[in-house]
Amino acid sequence: MELKSACRMFLFPVQMFYYIVRASLAWLWPSRRKDLTREVVLITGGGRGIGRHLAKEFAKQGARKVILWGRTEKCLKETAEEISLSGTECHYFLCDVANREEVYKQAKVVREKVGDVTILVNNAAVVHGKSLMDSDDDALLKSQHINTMGQFWTTKAFLPRMLELQHGHVVCINSILSQSPIPGAIDYCTSKASSLAFMESLTLGLLDCPGVGCTTVLPFHTNTEMFQGMRVRFPQLFPPLKPEVVAQRTVDAVRADKAFLYLPWTMHALVILKSFMPQVALEEIHKFSGSYTCMNTFKGRT
């Protein structure tokens, strides 16, 4: 047993080097993409913003059916009609992911009326854009219930069937703010950090489950109405992402079975810097980049 353990310890750094080289080669020479023609995709918050573009992109890439969940029927109906006109079967259902019983009830309706969901995209989110002391208690709870707990309920509703079929994918539209928080959005940053921990744990937990994978997307500030009024100090250096670009890269990451996607790729540097730089230096970076004041003009979704 001791000899076996010693061999494993010796081989461990070799394995790590191999995986690093393999990942580098995969980045240079992309692997074959997964076919989406058999997939039934459900997107929460699918009526507008990134969710709407995700629905259009999955349809464009050949998904068999697209299902939209949200709280605003007008937006859901408009998006569903647009996708249906493109030739892809699309359905929408009113559902508040913060309501556990409603999620379970609507999940059952989806299975009966549309079929088994094979790709779940947890995209629904809210942001209030206030400091802790300026935030209403109910608003803080709402952020946690939608941005974090909603993922628990939707994943519990659809993952068991994916495991039975040995076929499925769970996607989370997270945020770089989960790893680099800013003042003025304490509810959003906290909920996204919890959401990231959820996805990291889930991804590891599914390693021994054949055919079922996860993708977590961590984009920089995206130009949607949810973050209307947010100002970046140097927009030429750090331009807001376009929601259609986030959608395209997300679908490509799902097809490539990529576990984590940072947008843009320079966000990797931010995470690395944070891991070893002293707090004083990080504070100066925040001051220089203007993240202390970027939410001062925040308006949010009207």
PDB file of C-alpha atoms in Angstrom:
ATOM      1  CA  MET A   1       0.000   0.000   0.000  1.00  0.00           C
ATOM      2  CA  GLU A   2       2.863   2.366   0.859  1.00  0.00           C
ATOM      3  CA  LEU A   3       4.555   1.644  -2.490  1.00  0.00           C
ATOM      4  CA  LYS A   4       1.276   2.327  -4.296  1.00  0.00           C
ATOM      5  CA  SER A   5       0.829   5.653  -2.482  1.00  0.00           C
ATOM      6  CA  ALA A   6       4.405   6.642  -3.262  1.00  0.00           C
ATOM      7  CA  CYS A   7       3.874   5.893  -6.952  1.00  0.00           C
ATOM      8  CA  ARG A   8       0.698   7.959  -6.991  1.00  0.00           C
ATOM      9  CA  MET A   9       2.497  10.880  -5.358  1.00  0.00           C
ATOM     10  CA  PHE A  10       5.278  10.629  -7.936  1.00  0.00           C
ATOM     11  CA  LEU A  11       2.846  10.469 -10.857  1.00  0.00           C
ATOM     12  CA  PHE A  12       0.655  13.319  -9.606  1.00  0.00           C
ATOM     13  CA  PRO A  13       2.836  16.230 -10.912  1.00  0.00           C
ATOM     14  CA  VAL A  14       3.291  14.339 -14.186  1.00  0.00           C
ATOM     15  CA  GLN A  15      -0.475  14.074 -14.525  1.00  0.00           C
ATOM     16  CA  MET A  16      -0.908  17.773 -13.768  1.00  0.00           C
ATOM     17  CA  PHE A  17       1.655  18.681 -16.435  1.00  0.00           C
ATOM     18  CA  TYR A  18      -0.124  16.416 -18.916  1.00  0.00           C
ATOM     19  CA  TYR A  19      -3.508  18.030 -18.250  1.00  0.00           C
ATOM     20  CA  ILE A  20      -2.043  21.533 -18.609  1.00  0.00           C
ATOM     21  CA  VAL A  21      -0.452  20.623 -21.951  1.00  0.00           C
ATOM     22  CA  ARG A  22      -3.655  18.954 -23.135  1.00  0.00           C
ATOM     23  CA  ALA A  23      -5.738  22.014 -22.200  1.00  0.00           C
ATOM     24  CA  SER A  24      -3.279  24.300 -23.999  1.00  0.00           C
ATOM     25  CA  LEU A  25      -3.445  22.172 -27.145  1.00  0.00           C
ATOM     26  CA  ALA A  26      -7.242  22.091 -26.962  1.00  0.00           C
ATOM     27  CA  TRP A  27      -7.228  25.897 -26.834  1.00  0.00           C
ATOM     28  CA  LEU A  28      -5.024  26.059 -29.942  1.00  0.00           C
ATOM     29  CA  TRP A  29      -6.856  23.291 -31.793  1.00  0.00           C
ATOM     30  CA  PRO A  30     -10.504  23.276 -30.721  1.00  0.00           C
ATOM     31  CA  SER A  31     -12.108  19.874 -30.284  1.00  0.00           C
ATOM     32  CA  ARG A  32     -15.192  18.640 -32.084  1.00  0.00           C
ATOM     33  CA  ARG A  33     -18.344  20.484 -30.985  1.00  0.00           C
ATOM     34  CA  LYS A  34     -21.397  18.726 -29.569  1.00  0.00           C
ATOM     35  CA  ASP A  35     -24.409  18.440 -31.869  1.00  0.00           C
ATOM     36  CA  LEU A  36     -27.480  20.280 -30.524  1.00  0.00           C
ATOM     37  CA  THR A  37     -30.129  18.823 -32.824  1.00  0.00           C
ATOM     38  CA  ARG A  38     -31.452  16.479 -30.086  1.00  0.00           C
ATOM     39  CA  GLU A  39     -31.351  19.025 -27.301  1.00  0.00           C
ATOM     40  CA  VAL A  40     -34.286  20.569 -25.445  1.00  0.00           C
ATOM     41  CA  VAL A  41     -33.032  23.807 -23.909  1.00  0.00           C
ATOM     42  CA  LEU A  42     -34.710  25.622 -20.999  1.00  0.00           C
ATOM     43  CA  ILE A  43     -33.549  29.175 -20.227  1.00  0.00           C
ATOM     44  CA  THR A  44     -34.617  31.034 -17.089  1.00  0.00           C
ATOM     45  CA  GLY A  45     -34.982  34.771 -17.546  1.00  0.00           C
ATOM     46  CA  GLY A  46     -35.327  33.994 -21.228  1.00  0.00           C
ATOM     47  CA  GLY A  47     -37.513  36.906 -22.275  1.00  0.00           C
ATOM     48  CA  ARG A  48     -34.896  39.643 -22.469  1.00  0.00           C
ATOM     49  CA  GLY A  49     -31.248  40.598 -22.074  1.00  0.00           C
ATOM     50  CA  ILE A  50     -28.682  37.806 -22.260  1.00  0.00           C
ATOM     51  CA  GLY A  51     -31.457  35.229 -21.887  1.00  0.00           C
ATOM     52  CA  ARG A  52     -33.166  36.367 -25.069  1.00  0.00           C
ATOM     53  CA  HIS A  53     -29.906  36.225 -27.033  1.00  0.00           C
ATOM     54  CA  LEU A  54     -29.148  32.789 -25.590  1.00  0.00           C
ATOM     55  CA  ALA A  55     -32.505  31.515 -26.799  1.00  0.00           C
ATOM     56  CA  LYS A  56     -31.859  32.874 -30.293  1.00  0.00           C
ATOM     57  CA  GLU A  57     -28.326  31.465 -30.372  1.00  0.00           C
ATOM     58  CA  PHE A  58     -29.340  27.972 -29.238  1.00  0.00           C
ATOM     59  CA  ALA A  59     -32.036  28.004 -31.925  1.00  0.00           C
ATOM     60  CA  LYS A  60     -29.526  29.208 -34.512  1.00  0.00           C
ATOM     61  CA  GLN A  61     -27.086  26.446 -33.534  1.00  0.00           C
ATOM     62  CA  GLY A  62     -29.746  23.799 -34.144  1.00  0.00           C
ATOM     63  CA  ALA A  63     -31.451  23.061 -30.797  1.00  0.00           C
ATOM     64  CA  ARG A  64     -34.570  20.922 -31.294  1.00  0.00           C
ATOM     65  CA  LYS A  65     -36.737  22.864 -28.816  1.00  0.00           C
ATOM     66  CA  VAL A  66     -36.283  26.032 -26.775  1.00  0.00           C
ATOM     67  CA  ILE A  67     -38.238  26.731 -23.580  1.00  0.00           C
ATOM     68  CA  LEU A  68     -38.366  30.139 -21.939  1.00  0.00           C
ATOM     69  CA  TRP A  69     -39.091  30.830 -18.276  1.00  0.00           C
ATOM     70  CA  GLY A  70     -39.633  34.265 -16.815  1.00  0.00           C
ATOM     71  CA  ARG A  71     -41.958  36.604 -14.962  1.00  0.00           C
ATOM     72  CA  THR A  72     -42.914  39.046 -17.752  1.00  0.00           C
ATOM     73  CA  GLU A  73     -45.265  37.463 -20.280  1.00  0.00           C
ATOM     74  CA  LYS A  74     -44.926  40.233 -22.870  1.00  0.00           C
ATOM     75  CA  CYS A  75     -41.156  39.710 -23.199  1.00  0.00           C
ATOM     76  CA  LEU A  76     -41.455  35.930 -23.174  1.00  0.00           C
ATOM     77  CA  LYS A  77     -44.134  35.942 -25.854  1.00  0.00           C
ATOM     78  CA  GLU A  78     -42.175  38.291 -28.135  1.00  0.00           C
ATOM     79  CA  THR A  79     -39.018  36.198 -27.857  1.00  0.00           C
ATOM     80  CA  ALA A  80     -40.895  32.922 -28.369  1.00  0.00           C
ATOM     81  CA  GLU A  81     -42.611  34.262 -31.488  1.00  0.00           C
ATOM     82  CA  GLU A  82     -39.306  35.476 -32.929  1.00  0.00           C
ATOM     83  CA  ILE A  83     -37.679  32.076 -32.401  1.00  0.00           C
ATOM     84  CA  SER A  84     -40.692  30.208 -33.772  1.00  0.00           C
ATOM     85  CA  LEU A  85     -40.537  32.311 -36.939  1.00  0.00           C
ATOM     86  CA  SER A  86     -36.922  31.196 -37.402  1.00  0.00           C
ATOM     87  CA  GLY A  87     -38.134  27.600 -37.606  1.00  0.00           C
ATOM     88  CA  THR A  88     -37.332  26.309 -34.104  1.00  0.00           C
ATOM     89  CA  GLU A  89     -40.073  25.030 -31.814  1.00  0.00           C
ATOM     90  CA  CYS A  90     -40.321  27.403 -28.852  1.00  0.00           C
ATOM     91  CA  HIS A  91     -42.510  27.445 -25.739  1.00  0.00           C
ATOM     92  CA  TYR A  92     -42.739  29.848 -22.822  1.00  0.00           C
ATOM     93  CA  PHE A  93     -44.044  29.511 -19.263  1.00  0.00           C
ATOM     94  CA  LEU A  94     -44.495  32.062 -16.515  1.00  0.00           C
ATOM     95  CA  CYS A  95     -42.318  31.012 -13.592  1.00  0.00           C
ATOM     96  CA  ASP A  96     -40.619  32.817 -10.727  1.00  0.00           C
ATOM     97  CA  VAL A  97     -37.504  30.762  -9.924  1.00  0.00           C
ATOM     98  CA  ALA A  98     -37.452  32.228  -6.405  1.00  0.00           C
ATOM     99  CA  ASN A  99     -40.650  30.279  -5.685  1.00  0.00           C
ATOM    100  CA  ARG A 100     -39.647  26.661  -5.039  1.00  0.00           C
ATOM    101  CA  GLU A 101     -43.137  25.177  -5.352  1.00  0.00           C
ATOM    102  CA  GLU A 102     -43.784  27.089  -8.570  1.00  0.00           C
ATOM    103  CA  VAL A 103     -40.513  25.802 -10.066  1.00  0.00           C
ATOM    104  CA  TYR A 104     -41.386  22.176  -9.266  1.00  0.00           C
ATOM    105  CA  LYS A 105     -44.925  22.615 -10.559  1.00  0.00           C
ATOM    106  CA  GLN A 106     -43.852  24.223 -13.843  1.00  0.00           C
ATOM    107  CA  ALA A 107     -41.067  21.664 -14.322  1.00  0.00           C
ATOM    108  CA  LYS A 108     -43.730  18.945 -14.240  1.00  0.00           C
ATOM    109  CA  VAL A 109     -45.831  20.887 -16.773  1.00  0.00           C
ATOM    110  CA  VAL A 110     -42.798  21.252 -19.065  1.00  0.00           C
ATOM    111  CA  ARG A 111     -42.092  17.499 -18.982  1.00  0.00           C
ATOM    112  CA  GLU A 112     -45.715  16.690 -19.796  1.00  0.00           C
ATOM    113  CA  LYS A 113     -46.210  19.278 -22.556  1.00  0.00           C
ATOM    114  CA  VAL A 114     -42.757  19.576 -24.160  1.00  0.00           C
ATOM    115  CA  GLY A 115     -40.562  16.697 -22.996  1.00  0.00           C
ATOM    116  CA  ASP A 116     -37.368  16.129 -21.039  1.00  0.00           C
ATOM    117  CA  VAL A 117     -35.068  19.133 -20.645  1.00  0.00           C
ATOM    118  CA  THR A 118     -31.498  18.199 -21.600  1.00  0.00           C
ATOM    119  CA  ILE A 119     -29.840  21.621 -21.276  1.00  0.00           C
ATOM    120  CA  LEU A 120     -30.772  23.851 -18.332  1.00  0.00           C
ATOM    121  CA  VAL A 121     -29.534  27.451 -18.481  1.00  0.00           C
ATOM    122  CA  ASN A 122     -29.797  29.287 -15.153  1.00  0.00           C
ATOM    123  CA  ASN A 123     -29.751  32.882 -16.344  1.00  0.00           C
ATOM    124  CA  ALA A 124     -32.432  34.672 -14.288  1.00  0.00           C
ATOM    125  CA  ALA A 125     -30.984  37.391 -12.039  1.00  0.00           C
ATOM    126  CA  VAL A 126     -31.761  40.740 -10.431  1.00  0.00           C
ATOM    127  CA  VAL A 127     -29.588  43.583  -9.124  1.00  0.00           C
ATOM    128  CA  HIS A 128     -30.640  46.502  -6.936  1.00  0.00           C
ATOM    129  CA  GLY A 129     -27.393  48.465  -7.043  1.00  0.00           C
ATOM    130  CA  LYS A 130     -27.292  49.820  -3.495  1.00  0.00           C
ATOM    131  CA  SER A 131     -24.973  49.665  -0.520  1.00  0.00           C
ATOM    132  CA  LEU A 132     -25.840  47.430   2.417  1.00  0.00           C
ATOM    133  CA  MET A 133     -27.208  50.231   4.608  1.00  0.00           C
ATOM    134  CA  ASP A 134     -29.269  51.699   1.765  1.00  0.00           C
ATOM    135  CA  SER A 135     -30.788  48.342   0.790  1.00  0.00           C
ATOM    136  CA  ASP A 136     -34.273  47.284   1.724  1.00  0.00           C
ATOM    137  CA  ASP A 137     -34.352  43.932   3.551  1.00  0.00           C
ATOM    138  CA  ASP A 138     -36.906  42.451   1.177  1.00  0.00           C
ATOM    139  CA  ALA A 139     -34.819  43.536  -1.821  1.00  0.00           C
ATOM    140  CA  LEU A 140     -31.757  41.800  -0.366  1.00  0.00           C
ATOM    141  CA  LEU A 141     -33.733  38.603   0.163  1.00  0.00           C
ATOM    142  CA  LYS A 142     -35.127  38.800  -3.360  1.00  0.00           C
ATOM    143  CA  SER A 143     -31.610  38.906  -4.840  1.00  0.00           C
ATOM    144  CA  GLN A 144     -30.544  35.815  -2.910  1.00  0.00           C
ATOM    145  CA  HIS A 145     -33.733  33.913  -3.708  1.00  0.00           C
ATOM    146  CA  ILE A 146     -33.560  34.564  -7.460  1.00  0.00           C
ATOM    147  CA  ASN A 147     -29.814  34.667  -8.112  1.00  0.00           C
ATOM    148  CA  THR A 148     -28.801  31.811  -5.808  1.00  0.00           C
ATOM    149  CA  MET A 149     -31.644  29.702  -4.455  1.00  0.00           C
ATOM    150  CA  GLY A 150     -33.417  29.667  -7.811  1.00  0.00           C
ATOM    151  CA  GLN A 151     -30.530  27.573  -9.149  1.00  0.00           C
ATOM    152  CA  PHE A 152     -31.043  25.015  -6.397  1.00  0.00           C
ATOM    153  CA  TRP A 153     -34.707  24.564  -7.273  1.00  0.00           C
ATOM    154  CA  THR A 154     -34.314  24.438 -11.077  1.00  0.00           C
ATOM    155  CA  THR A 155     -31.342  22.071 -10.894  1.00  0.00           C
ATOM    156  CA  LYS A 156     -33.134  19.775  -8.445  1.00  0.00           C
ATOM    157  CA  ALA A 157     -36.140  19.798 -10.771  1.00  0.00           C
ATOM    158  CA  PHE A 158     -34.321  18.790 -13.976  1.00  0.00           C
ATOM    159  CA  LEU A 159     -30.996  17.150 -13.059  1.00  0.00           C
ATOM    160  CA  PRO A 160     -32.427  13.791 -11.854  1.00  0.00           C
ATOM    161  CA  ARG A 161     -33.856  13.039 -15.307  1.00  0.00           C
ATOM    162  CA  MET A 162     -30.557  14.033 -16.972  1.00  0.00           C
ATOM    163  CA  LEU A 163     -28.769  11.540 -14.736  1.00  0.00           C
ATOM    164  CA  GLU A 164     -31.289   8.831 -15.650  1.00  0.00           C
ATOM    165  CA  LEU A 165     -30.784   9.506 -19.350  1.00  0.00           C
ATOM    166  CA  GLN A 166     -27.015   9.930 -18.874  1.00  0.00           C
ATOM    167  CA  HIS A 167     -27.384  12.977 -21.065  1.00  0.00           C
ATOM    168  CA  GLY A 168     -27.612  16.631 -20.033  1.00  0.00           C
ATOM    169  CA  HIS A 169     -25.916  19.918 -19.282  1.00  0.00           C
ATOM    170  CA  VAL A 170     -26.380  22.542 -16.548  1.00  0.00           C
ATOM    171  CA  VAL A 171     -25.324  26.093 -17.443  1.00  0.00           C
ATOM    172  CA  CYS A 172     -24.968  29.083 -15.131  1.00  0.00           C
ATOM    173  CA  ILE A 173     -24.660  32.675 -16.323  1.00  0.00           C
ATOM    174  CA  ASN A 174     -22.628  34.026 -13.434  1.00  0.00           C
ATOM    175  CA  SER A 175     -20.496  37.210 -13.280  1.00  0.00           C
ATOM    176  CA  ILE A 176     -16.868  38.219 -12.756  1.00  0.00           C
ATOM    177  CA  LEU A 177     -18.237  40.189  -9.779  1.00  0.00           C
ATOM    178  CA  SER A 178     -18.514  36.844  -7.970  1.00  0.00           C
ATOM    179  CA  GLN A 179     -14.709  36.861  -7.754  1.00  0.00           C
ATOM    180  CA  SER A 180     -14.031  40.593  -7.831  1.00  0.00           C
ATOM    181  CA  PRO A 181     -16.869  42.396  -5.997  1.00  0.00           C
ATOM    182  CA  ILE A 182     -17.531  46.120  -6.233  1.00  0.00           C
ATOM    183  CA  PRO A 183     -19.209  48.557  -3.820  1.00  0.00           C
ATOM    184  CA  GLY A 184     -22.792  49.504  -4.543  1.00  0.00           C
ATOM    185  CA  ALA A 185     -23.901  46.046  -5.654  1.00  0.00           C
ATOM    186  CA  ILE A 186     -23.486  44.054  -2.465  1.00  0.00           C
ATOM    187  CA  ASP A 187     -26.643  41.997  -3.028  1.00  0.00           C
ATOM    188  CA  TYR A 188     -25.615  40.991  -6.545  1.00  0.00           C
ATOM    189  CA  CYS A 189     -21.950  40.249  -5.730  1.00  0.00           C
ATOM    190  CA  THR A 190     -22.862  38.124  -2.716  1.00  0.00           C
ATOM    191  CA  SER A 191     -25.498  36.119  -4.552  1.00  0.00           C
ATOM    192  CA  LYS A 192     -23.196  35.514  -7.510  1.00  0.00           C
ATOM    193  CA  ALA A 193     -20.378  34.359  -5.228  1.00  0.00           C
ATOM    194  CA  SER A 194     -22.792  31.831  -3.709  1.00  0.00           C
ATOM    195  CA  SER A 195     -23.908  30.824  -7.182  1.00  0.00           C
ATOM    196  CA  LEU A 196     -20.293  30.242  -8.245  1.00  0.00           C
ATOM    197  CA  ALA A 197     -19.647  28.026  -5.212  1.00  0.00           C
ATOM    198  CA  PHE A 198     -22.803  26.082  -6.082  1.00  0.00           C
ATOM    199  CA  MET A 199     -21.575  25.475  -9.638  1.00  0.00           C
ATOM    200  CA  GLU A 200     -18.043  24.563  -8.579  1.00  0.00           C
ATOM    201  CA  SER A 201     -19.412  21.978  -6.160  1.00  0.00           C
ATOM    202  CA  LEU A 202     -21.931  20.668  -8.700  1.00  0.00           C
ATOM    203  CA  THR A 203     -19.280  20.387 -11.423  1.00  0.00           C
ATOM    204  CA  LEU A 204     -17.049  18.305  -9.158  1.00  0.00           C
ATOM    205  CA  GLY A 205     -19.999  16.211  -8.007  1.00  0.00           C
ATOM    206  CA  LEU A 206     -20.868  15.259 -11.600  1.00  0.00           C
ATOM    207  CA  LEU A 207     -17.376  14.120 -12.605  1.00  0.00           C
ATOM    208  CA  ASP A 208     -18.379  10.461 -12.215  1.00  0.00           C
ATOM    209  CA  CYS A 209     -21.728  10.939 -13.974  1.00  0.00           C
ATOM    210  CA  PRO A 210     -21.331   9.997 -17.659  1.00  0.00           C
ATOM    211  CA  GLY A 211     -22.997  12.233 -20.202  1.00  0.00           C
ATOM    212  CA  VAL A 212     -23.857  15.074 -17.799  1.00  0.00           C
ATOM    213  CA  GLY A 213     -21.725  18.224 -17.605  1.00  0.00           C
ATOM    214  CA  CYS A 214     -21.665  21.820 -16.394  1.00  0.00           C
ATOM    215  CA  THR A 215     -20.644  25.193 -17.791  1.00  0.00           C
ATOM    216  CA  THR A 216     -20.244  28.347 -15.712  1.00  0.00           C
ATOM    217  CA  VAL A 217     -19.897  31.659 -17.556  1.00  0.00           C
ATOM    218  CA  LEU A 218     -18.278  34.624 -15.793  1.00  0.00           C
ATOM    219  CA  PRO A 219     -18.674  37.718 -17.988  1.00  0.00           C
ATOM    220  CA  PHE A 220     -17.482  41.248 -17.374  1.00  0.00           C
ATOM    221  CA  HIS A 221     -20.038  44.089 -17.378  1.00  0.00           C
ATOM    222  CA  THR A 222     -22.529  43.336 -20.146  1.00  0.00           C
ATOM    223  CA  ASN A 223     -24.487  46.041 -21.932  1.00  0.00           C
ATOM    224  CA  THR A 224     -28.051  45.104 -20.943  1.00  0.00           C
ATOM    225  CA  GLU A 225     -30.895  47.071 -19.381  1.00  0.00           C
ATOM    226  CA  MET A 226     -30.365  45.256 -16.068  1.00  0.00           C
ATOM    227  CA  PHE A 227     -27.149  47.260 -15.559  1.00  0.00           C
ATOM    228  CA  GLN A 228     -28.421  50.431 -17.184  1.00  0.00           C
ATOM    229  CA  GLY A 229     -26.536  53.483 -15.926  1.00  0.00           C
ATOM    230  CA  MET A 230     -23.430  51.629 -14.734  1.00  0.00           C
ATOM    231  CA  ARG A 231     -20.293  53.468 -15.859  1.00  0.00           C
ATOM    232  CA  VAL A 232     -16.830  52.015 -16.453  1.00  0.00           C
ATOM    233  CA  ARG A 233     -14.015  54.542 -16.006  1.00  0.00           C
ATOM    234  CA  PHE A 234     -11.989  53.444 -19.040  1.00  0.00           C
ATOM    235  CA  PRO A 235     -14.523  52.089 -21.561  1.00  0.00           C
ATOM    236  CA  GLN A 236     -11.876  52.054 -24.300  1.00  0.00           C
ATOM    237  CA  LEU A 237      -9.746  49.625 -22.274  1.00  0.00           C
ATOM    238  CA  PHE A 238     -12.657  47.727 -20.731  1.00  0.00           C
ATOM    239  CA  PRO A 239     -15.613  48.031 -23.113  1.00  0.00           C
ATOM    240  CA  PRO A 240     -18.912  46.508 -21.959  1.00  0.00           C
ATOM    241  CA  LEU A 241     -19.636  43.144 -23.529  1.00  0.00           C
ATOM    242  CA  LYS A 242     -22.431  42.794 -26.051  1.00  0.00           C
ATOM    243  CA  PRO A 243     -25.126  40.331 -24.901  1.00  0.00           C
ATOM    244  CA  GLU A 244     -25.114  38.587 -28.276  1.00  0.00           C
ATOM    245  CA  VAL A 245     -21.371  37.928 -27.914  1.00  0.00           C
ATOM    246  CA  VAL A 246     -21.890  36.483 -24.428  1.00  0.00           C
ATOM    247  CA  ALA A 247     -24.616  34.240 -25.865  1.00  0.00           C
ATOM    248  CA  GLN A 248     -22.450  33.053 -28.770  1.00  0.00           C
ATOM    249  CA  ARG A 249     -19.490  32.235 -26.520  1.00  0.00           C
ATOM    250  CA  THR A 250     -21.756  30.505 -23.991  1.00  0.00           C
ATOM    251  CA  VAL A 251     -23.333  28.184 -26.555  1.00  0.00           C
ATOM    252  CA  ASP A 252     -19.899  27.408 -27.986  1.00  0.00           C
ATOM    253  CA  ALA A 253     -18.632  26.577 -24.467  1.00  0.00           C
ATOM    254  CA  VAL A 254     -21.578  24.206 -23.939  1.00  0.00           C
ATOM    255  CA  ARG A 255     -20.871  22.484 -27.245  1.00  0.00           C
ATOM    256  CA  ALA A 256     -17.206  22.149 -26.285  1.00  0.00           C
ATOM    257  CA  ASP A 257     -18.049  20.850 -22.760  1.00  0.00           C
ATOM    258  CA  LYS A 258     -16.045  23.672 -21.234  1.00  0.00           C
ATOM    259  CA  ALA A 259     -16.494  23.887 -17.473  1.00  0.00           C
ATOM    260  CA  PHE A 260     -15.628  27.574 -16.900  1.00  0.00           C
ATOM    261  CA  LEU A 261     -15.641  30.495 -19.310  1.00  0.00           C
ATOM    262  CA  TYR A 262     -14.264  33.952 -18.461  1.00  0.00           C
ATOM    263  CA  LEU A 263     -15.313  36.838 -20.713  1.00  0.00           C
ATOM    264  CA  PRO A 264     -13.170  38.459 -21.903  1.00  0.00           C
ATOM    265  CA  TRP A 265     -10.183  36.147 -21.393  1.00  0.00           C
ATOM    266  CA  THR A 266      -8.298  38.996 -19.660  1.00  0.00           C
ATOM    267  CA  MET A 267     -10.496  38.389 -16.592  1.00  0.00           C
ATOM    268  CA  HIS A 268      -8.191  35.447 -15.842  1.00  0.00           C
ATOM    269  CA  ALA A 269      -5.484  38.000 -15.019  1.00  0.00           C
ATOM    270  CA  LEU A 270      -7.786  39.736 -12.538  1.00  0.00           C
ATOM    271  CA  VAL A 271      -8.381  36.492 -10.663  1.00  0.00           C
ATOM    272  CA  ILE A 272      -4.654  35.652 -10.635  1.00  0.00           C
ATOM    273  CA  LEU A 273      -3.699  39.120  -9.361  1.00  0.00           C
ATOM    274  CA  LYS A 274      -6.222  38.885  -6.569  1.00  0.00           C
ATOM    275  CA  SER A 275      -4.746  35.593  -5.384  1.00  0.00           C
ATOM    276  CA  PHE A 276      -1.385  37.051  -4.372  1.00  0.00           C
ATOM    277  CA  MET A 277      -1.523  40.854  -4.289  1.00  0.00           C
ATOM    278  CA  PRO A 278      -1.829  42.624  -0.908  1.00  0.00           C
ATOM    279  CA  GLN A 279      -5.166  44.206  -0.019  1.00  0.00           C
ATOM    280  CA  VAL A 280      -3.739  47.741  -0.249  1.00  0.00           C
ATOM    281  CA  ALA A 281      -2.689  47.142  -3.855  1.00  0.00           C
ATOM    282  CA  LEU A 282      -6.088  45.715  -4.727  1.00  0.00           C
ATOM    283  CA  GLU A 283      -7.772  48.781  -3.231  1.00  0.00           C
ATOM    284  CA  GLU A 284      -5.628  51.044  -5.391  1.00  0.00           C
ATOM    285  CA  ILE A 285      -6.580  49.023  -8.488  1.00  0.00           C
ATOM    286  CA  HIS A 286     -10.248  49.489  -7.612  1.00  0.00           C
ATOM    287  CA  LYS A 287      -9.752  53.224  -7.162  1.00  0.00           C
ATOM    288  CA  PHE A 288      -7.850  53.539 -10.428  1.00  0.00           C
ATOM    289  CA  SER A 289     -10.413  51.539 -12.396  1.00  0.00           C
ATOM    290  CA  GLY A 290     -13.291  53.544 -10.914  1.00  0.00           C
ATOM    291  CA  SER A 291     -15.121  50.523  -9.479  1.00  0.00           C
ATOM    292  CA  TYR A 292     -15.785  52.495  -6.271  1.00  0.00           C
ATOM    293  CA  THR A 293     -18.008  54.912  -8.167  1.00  0.00           C
ATOM    294  CA  CYS A 294     -19.217  52.888 -11.175  1.00  0.00           C
ATOM    295  CA  MET A 295     -22.630  52.268  -9.561  1.00  0.00           C
ATOM    296  CA  ASN A 296     -23.235  55.928  -8.640  1.00  0.00           C
ATOM    297  CA  THR A 297     -25.180  56.498 -11.872  1.00  0.00           C
ATOM    298  CA  PHE A 298     -26.866  53.075 -11.816  1.00  0.00           C
ATOM    299  CA  LYS A 299     -30.521  53.075 -12.859  1.00  0.00           C
ATOM    300  CA  GLY A 300     -31.230  49.411 -13.531  1.00  0.00           C
ATOM    301  CA  ARG A 301     -34.119  47.940 -15.424  1.00  0.00           C
ATOM    302  CA  THR A 302     -37.083  50.295 -15.667  1.00  0.00           C
TER     303      THR A 302
END
